[in-house]
Amino acid sequence: MQTKPNQWINMTFEQLKQQLYKYTRDTIKSFARQETIPDYVQIGNEVSAGILWPDGNWSDWKKLGSLLRAASKGVRDATQQSKIVVHITHIDTWSTTKWLLDRIVFEENVDFDIIGESYYPFWDGSLDDVRNSLHQMVKLYQKPIIIAETAFPWTHEDPSKRSVKNTTGFDSGPDGQTQLFVLNFKTFTNAGTPPTD
């Protein structure tokens, strides 16, 4: 859950939307003034569940879309140089990914350049499922895709004591990390190529 900053809690939705626009615009303008314009600006982190809860909860796509458009406009009004990333989750489940992106792209008309996805091999299914989703995304949305978040453990020990089953076929550790990331790189860079059986 991504809640609002304390200073924004009592704002009306219109005030919240305007504040998000101004905050985004002014932040990017600050980077521009010091000649460090970012190549990429991600408008929210893993926005599948929404942003600025409770107003931007995923259960109200009109409001969520409105907030994403406000953030995007803030970036565009500050610079035309930065590419805007919309970062979602569920890369391994095409039906969920499509549902999310259809709302962002077609229903809410959010202005952005790149689809960002999280991919955590322990939780996000097989590379075959990921490959299928990537291929479908490239075909349907005609946008570049980046893996915005990923990780693979370097040890078998789980400090959180949660039960996490390694279903990847790679050992937890530096060698497994290397092998999996090489395979991931090949999978991700060939996203536009249809999956083979």
mmCIF file of C-alpha atoms in Angstrom:
data_model
loop_
_atom_site.group_PDB
_atom_site.id
_atom_site.type_symbol
_atom_site.label_atom_id
_atom_site.label_comp_id
_atom_site.label_asym_id
_atom_site.label_seq_id
_atom_site.Cartn_x
_atom_site.Cartn_y
_atom_site.Cartn_z
ATOM 1 C CA MET A 1 0.000 0.000 0.000
ATOM 2 C CA GLN A 2 1.402 3.387 -1.012
ATOM 3 C CA THR A 3 -0.193 6.036 1.171
ATOM 4 C CA LYS A 4 -0.122 9.803 0.791
ATOM 5 C CA PRO A 5 2.548 11.919 2.491
ATOM 6 C CA ASN A 6 1.329 13.308 5.828
ATOM 7 C CA GLN A 7 1.246 16.862 4.455
ATOM 8 C CA TRP A 8 -1.200 15.771 1.728
ATOM 9 C CA ILE A 9 -3.634 13.746 3.870
ATOM 10 C CA ASN A 10 -6.356 16.391 4.253
ATOM 11 C CA MET A 11 -6.364 17.538 0.630
ATOM 12 C CA THR A 12 -9.421 17.125 -1.572
ATOM 13 C CA PHE A 13 -8.903 14.915 -4.594
ATOM 14 C CA GLU A 14 -8.550 17.946 -6.894
ATOM 15 C CA GLN A 15 -5.978 19.471 -4.542
ATOM 16 C CA LEU A 16 -4.125 16.149 -4.385
ATOM 17 C CA LYS A 17 -4.024 15.885 -8.162
ATOM 18 C CA GLN A 18 -2.718 19.452 -8.500
ATOM 19 C CA GLN A 19 -0.148 18.893 -5.742
ATOM 20 C CA LEU A 20 1.128 15.728 -7.453
ATOM 21 C CA TYR A 21 1.440 17.623 -10.739
ATOM 22 C CA LYS A 22 3.318 20.539 -9.126
ATOM 23 C CA TYR A 23 5.559 18.301 -7.027
ATOM 24 C CA THR A 24 6.532 16.208 -10.054
ATOM 25 C CA ARG A 25 7.051 19.235 -12.310
ATOM 26 C CA ASP A 26 9.058 21.176 -9.740
ATOM 27 C CA THR A 27 11.233 18.184 -8.841
ATOM 28 C CA ILE A 28 12.161 17.550 -12.473
ATOM 29 C CA LYS A 29 12.751 21.288 -13.025
ATOM 30 C CA SER A 30 15.171 21.218 -10.068
ATOM 31 C CA PHE A 31 17.132 18.475 -11.793
ATOM 32 C CA ALA A 32 17.090 20.483 -15.028
ATOM 33 C CA ARG A 33 18.442 23.597 -13.285
ATOM 34 C CA GLN A 34 21.453 21.648 -12.065
ATOM 35 C CA GLU A 35 21.841 20.026 -15.516
ATOM 36 C CA THR A 36 21.038 16.506 -14.294
ATOM 37 C CA ILE A 37 17.827 15.782 -16.174
ATOM 38 C CA PRO A 38 16.941 12.113 -15.594
ATOM 39 C CA ASP A 39 16.802 9.835 -18.625
ATOM 40 C CA TYR A 40 13.797 8.070 -17.085
ATOM 41 C CA VAL A 41 11.110 9.145 -14.622
ATOM 42 C CA GLN A 42 8.922 6.449 -13.085
ATOM 43 C CA ILE A 43 5.516 7.838 -12.076
ATOM 44 C CA GLY A 44 4.840 5.637 -9.072
ATOM 45 C CA ASN A 45 6.282 2.369 -7.870
ATOM 46 C CA GLU A 46 4.459 -0.834 -8.841
ATOM 47 C CA VAL A 47 1.242 1.079 -9.539
ATOM 48 C CA SER A 48 -0.804 -2.109 -10.014
ATOM 49 C CA ALA A 49 -2.289 -1.526 -6.547
ATOM 50 C CA GLY A 50 -2.481 2.230 -7.009
ATOM 51 C CA ILE A 51 -0.699 5.310 -5.679
ATOM 52 C CA LEU A 52 -1.432 7.867 -2.966
ATOM 53 C CA TRP A 53 -3.894 5.677 -1.099
ATOM 54 C CA PRO A 54 -6.723 5.782 -0.345
ATOM 55 C CA ASP A 55 -7.584 8.189 -3.189
ATOM 56 C CA GLY A 56 -5.493 6.426 -5.841
ATOM 57 C CA ASN A 57 -6.456 2.871 -4.906
ATOM 58 C CA TRP A 58 -6.633 0.488 -7.878
ATOM 59 C CA SER A 59 -10.322 -0.114 -7.111
ATOM 60 C CA ASP A 60 -11.105 3.353 -8.558
ATOM 61 C CA TRP A 61 -9.388 3.480 -11.940
ATOM 62 C CA LYS A 62 -10.825 6.888 -12.821
ATOM 63 C CA LYS A 63 -9.032 8.457 -9.866
ATOM 64 C CA LEU A 64 -5.876 6.394 -10.313
ATOM 65 C CA GLY A 65 -5.752 7.263 -14.009
ATOM 66 C CA SER A 66 -6.265 10.930 -13.181
ATOM 67 C CA LEU A 67 -3.334 10.860 -10.744
ATOM 68 C CA LEU A 68 -1.062 9.077 -13.219
ATOM 69 C CA ARG A 69 -1.960 11.634 -15.907
ATOM 70 C CA ALA A 70 -1.184 14.478 -13.472
ATOM 71 C CA ALA A 71 2.248 13.016 -12.696
ATOM 72 C CA SER A 72 2.951 12.429 -16.379
ATOM 73 C CA LYS A 73 1.962 16.003 -17.264
ATOM 74 C CA GLY A 74 4.269 17.247 -14.519
ATOM 75 C CA VAL A 75 7.188 15.452 -16.162
ATOM 76 C CA ARG A 76 6.292 16.641 -19.682
ATOM 77 C CA ASP A 77 5.845 20.248 -18.549
ATOM 78 C CA ALA A 78 9.284 20.186 -16.905
ATOM 79 C CA THR A 79 11.220 18.540 -19.751
ATOM 80 C CA GLN A 80 10.722 16.737 -23.029
ATOM 81 C CA GLN A 81 13.978 14.831 -22.530
ATOM 82 C CA SER A 82 12.954 12.326 -19.855
ATOM 83 C CA LYS A 83 11.188 9.109 -20.829
ATOM 84 C CA ILE A 84 8.202 8.334 -18.604
ATOM 85 C CA VAL A 85 7.934 4.825 -17.140
ATOM 86 C CA VAL A 86 4.749 3.220 -15.803
ATOM 87 C CA HIS A 87 5.858 0.434 -13.457
ATOM 88 C CA ILE A 88 3.503 -2.511 -12.821
ATOM 89 C CA THR A 89 3.648 -6.051 -11.444
ATOM 90 C CA HIS A 90 2.365 -9.506 -12.489
ATOM 91 C CA ILE A 91 4.769 -10.045 -15.382
ATOM 92 C CA ASP A 92 4.156 -13.799 -15.295
ATOM 93 C CA THR A 93 0.369 -13.585 -15.703
ATOM 94 C CA TRP A 94 -0.583 -12.194 -19.103
ATOM 95 C CA SER A 95 -4.287 -11.853 -18.275
ATOM 96 C CA THR A 96 -3.536 -9.639 -15.249
ATOM 97 C CA THR A 97 -0.853 -7.651 -17.066
ATOM 98 C CA LYS A 98 -3.251 -7.042 -19.971
ATOM 99 C CA TRP A 99 -6.044 -6.016 -17.607
ATOM 100 C CA LEU A 100 -3.764 -3.458 -15.925
ATOM 101 C CA LEU A 101 -2.257 -2.037 -19.105
ATOM 102 C CA ASP A 102 -5.595 -1.862 -20.932
ATOM 103 C CA ARG A 103 -6.842 0.438 -18.196
ATOM 104 C CA ILE A 104 -3.692 2.569 -18.154
ATOM 105 C CA VAL A 105 -3.255 2.773 -21.941
ATOM 106 C CA PHE A 106 -6.717 2.533 -23.489
ATOM 107 C CA GLU A 107 -9.219 3.573 -20.802
ATOM 108 C CA GLU A 108 -7.283 6.257 -18.929
ATOM 109 C CA ASN A 109 -4.990 7.435 -21.759
ATOM 110 C CA VAL A 110 -1.978 7.897 -19.512
ATOM 111 C CA ASP A 111 0.876 9.509 -21.445
ATOM 112 C CA PHE A 112 4.026 7.422 -21.000
ATOM 113 C CA ASP A 113 6.892 5.983 -23.024
ATOM 114 C CA ILE A 114 8.035 2.747 -21.394
ATOM 115 C CA ILE A 115 6.401 -0.167 -19.576
ATOM 116 C CA GLY A 116 8.295 -1.097 -16.417
ATOM 117 C CA GLU A 117 7.786 -4.513 -14.814
ATOM 118 C CA SER A 118 8.966 -6.159 -11.626
ATOM 119 C CA TYR A 119 10.327 -9.687 -11.927
ATOM 120 C CA TYR A 120 11.236 -11.717 -8.846
ATOM 121 C CA PRO A 121 11.925 -15.315 -9.917
ATOM 122 C CA PHE A 122 10.913 -16.835 -6.551
ATOM 123 C CA TRP A 123 7.437 -15.301 -6.756
ATOM 124 C CA ASP A 124 6.739 -14.453 -10.379
ATOM 125 C CA GLY A 125 6.413 -17.783 -12.122
ATOM 126 C CA SER A 126 8.344 -19.406 -14.914
ATOM 127 C CA LEU A 127 10.419 -17.708 -17.569
ATOM 128 C CA ASP A 128 8.074 -19.251 -20.154
ATOM 129 C CA ASP A 129 5.174 -17.305 -18.620
ATOM 130 C CA VAL A 130 7.310 -14.166 -18.483
ATOM 131 C CA ARG A 131 8.390 -14.633 -22.103
ATOM 132 C CA ASN A 132 4.760 -14.956 -23.189
ATOM 133 C CA SER A 133 3.723 -11.794 -21.309
ATOM 134 C CA LEU A 134 6.646 -9.813 -22.706
ATOM 135 C CA HIS A 135 5.854 -10.897 -26.252
ATOM 136 C CA GLN A 136 2.173 -10.021 -25.876
ATOM 137 C CA MET A 137 3.020 -6.615 -24.364
ATOM 138 C CA VAL A 138 5.367 -5.716 -27.211
ATOM 139 C CA LYS A 139 2.799 -6.778 -29.787
ATOM 140 C CA LEU A 140 -0.241 -5.071 -28.253
ATOM 141 C CA TYR A 141 1.131 -1.864 -26.718
ATOM 142 C CA GLN A 142 4.059 -1.086 -29.057
ATOM 143 C CA LYS A 143 6.180 0.302 -26.227
ATOM 144 C CA PRO A 144 9.640 -0.605 -24.952
ATOM 145 C CA ILE A 145 9.733 -2.659 -21.755
ATOM 146 C CA ILE A 146 12.238 -2.524 -18.920
ATOM 147 C CA ILE A 147 12.619 -4.709 -15.860
ATOM 148 C CA ALA A 148 12.393 -2.020 -13.183
ATOM 149 C CA GLU A 149 12.936 -4.352 -10.205
ATOM 150 C CA THR A 150 14.466 -7.781 -9.859
ATOM 151 C CA ALA A 151 16.535 -9.791 -7.412
ATOM 152 C CA PHE A 152 17.765 -13.296 -6.704
ATOM 153 C CA PRO A 153 19.146 -14.406 -3.324
ATOM 154 C CA TRP A 154 22.834 -14.859 -2.682
ATOM 155 C CA THR A 155 22.200 -17.190 0.261
ATOM 156 C CA HIS A 156 19.827 -19.999 1.252
ATOM 157 C CA GLU A 157 19.155 -18.330 4.590
ATOM 158 C CA ASP A 158 15.999 -16.227 4.728
ATOM 159 C CA PRO A 159 16.397 -13.418 7.303
ATOM 160 C CA SER A 160 12.653 -12.733 7.316
ATOM 161 C CA LYS A 161 11.944 -16.391 8.205
ATOM 162 C CA ARG A 162 9.217 -16.519 5.567
ATOM 163 C CA SER A 163 8.793 -19.741 3.686
ATOM 164 C CA VAL A 164 10.116 -19.082 0.192
ATOM 165 C CA LYS A 165 10.469 -22.015 -2.155
ATOM 166 C CA ASN A 166 13.116 -21.844 -4.854
ATOM 167 C CA THR A 167 11.353 -23.070 -7.998
ATOM 168 C CA THR A 168 13.841 -21.569 -10.459
ATOM 169 C CA GLY A 169 16.194 -24.513 -10.860
ATOM 170 C CA PHE A 170 19.153 -22.291 -9.941
ATOM 171 C CA ASP A 171 21.002 -22.458 -6.630
ATOM 172 C CA SER A 172 20.777 -19.497 -4.285
ATOM 173 C CA GLY A 173 24.214 -17.956 -4.357
ATOM 174 C CA PRO A 174 26.563 -16.040 -6.633
ATOM 175 C CA ASP A 175 26.751 -18.779 -9.302
ATOM 176 C CA GLY A 176 22.975 -19.155 -9.403
ATOM 177 C CA GLN A 177 22.570 -15.382 -9.571
ATOM 178 C CA THR A 178 24.906 -15.187 -12.551
ATOM 179 C CA GLN A 179 23.297 -18.092 -14.415
ATOM 180 C CA LEU A 180 19.763 -16.824 -13.868
ATOM 181 C CA PHE A 181 20.552 -13.229 -14.820
ATOM 182 C CA VAL A 182 22.252 -14.356 -18.039
ATOM 183 C CA LEU A 183 19.130 -16.358 -18.902
ATOM 184 C CA ASN A 184 16.888 -13.438 -17.891
ATOM 185 C CA PHE A 185 18.889 -11.078 -20.095
ATOM 186 C CA LYS A 186 18.415 -13.347 -23.107
ATOM 187 C CA THR A 187 14.702 -13.692 -22.376
ATOM 188 C CA PHE A 188 14.135 -9.974 -21.893
ATOM 189 C CA THR A 189 16.159 -8.833 -24.902
ATOM 190 C CA ASN A 190 14.238 -11.208 -27.170
ATOM 191 C CA ALA A 191 10.831 -10.035 -25.919
ATOM 192 C CA GLY A 192 9.644 -9.117 -29.403
ATOM 193 C CA THR A 193 10.303 -12.604 -30.732
ATOM 194 C CA PRO A 194 7.320 -14.988 -30.514
ATOM 195 C CA PRO A 195 7.735 -17.712 -27.878
ATOM 196 C CA THR A 196 8.572 -21.173 -29.207
ATOM 197 C CA ASP A 197 7.172 -24.431 -27.884
#
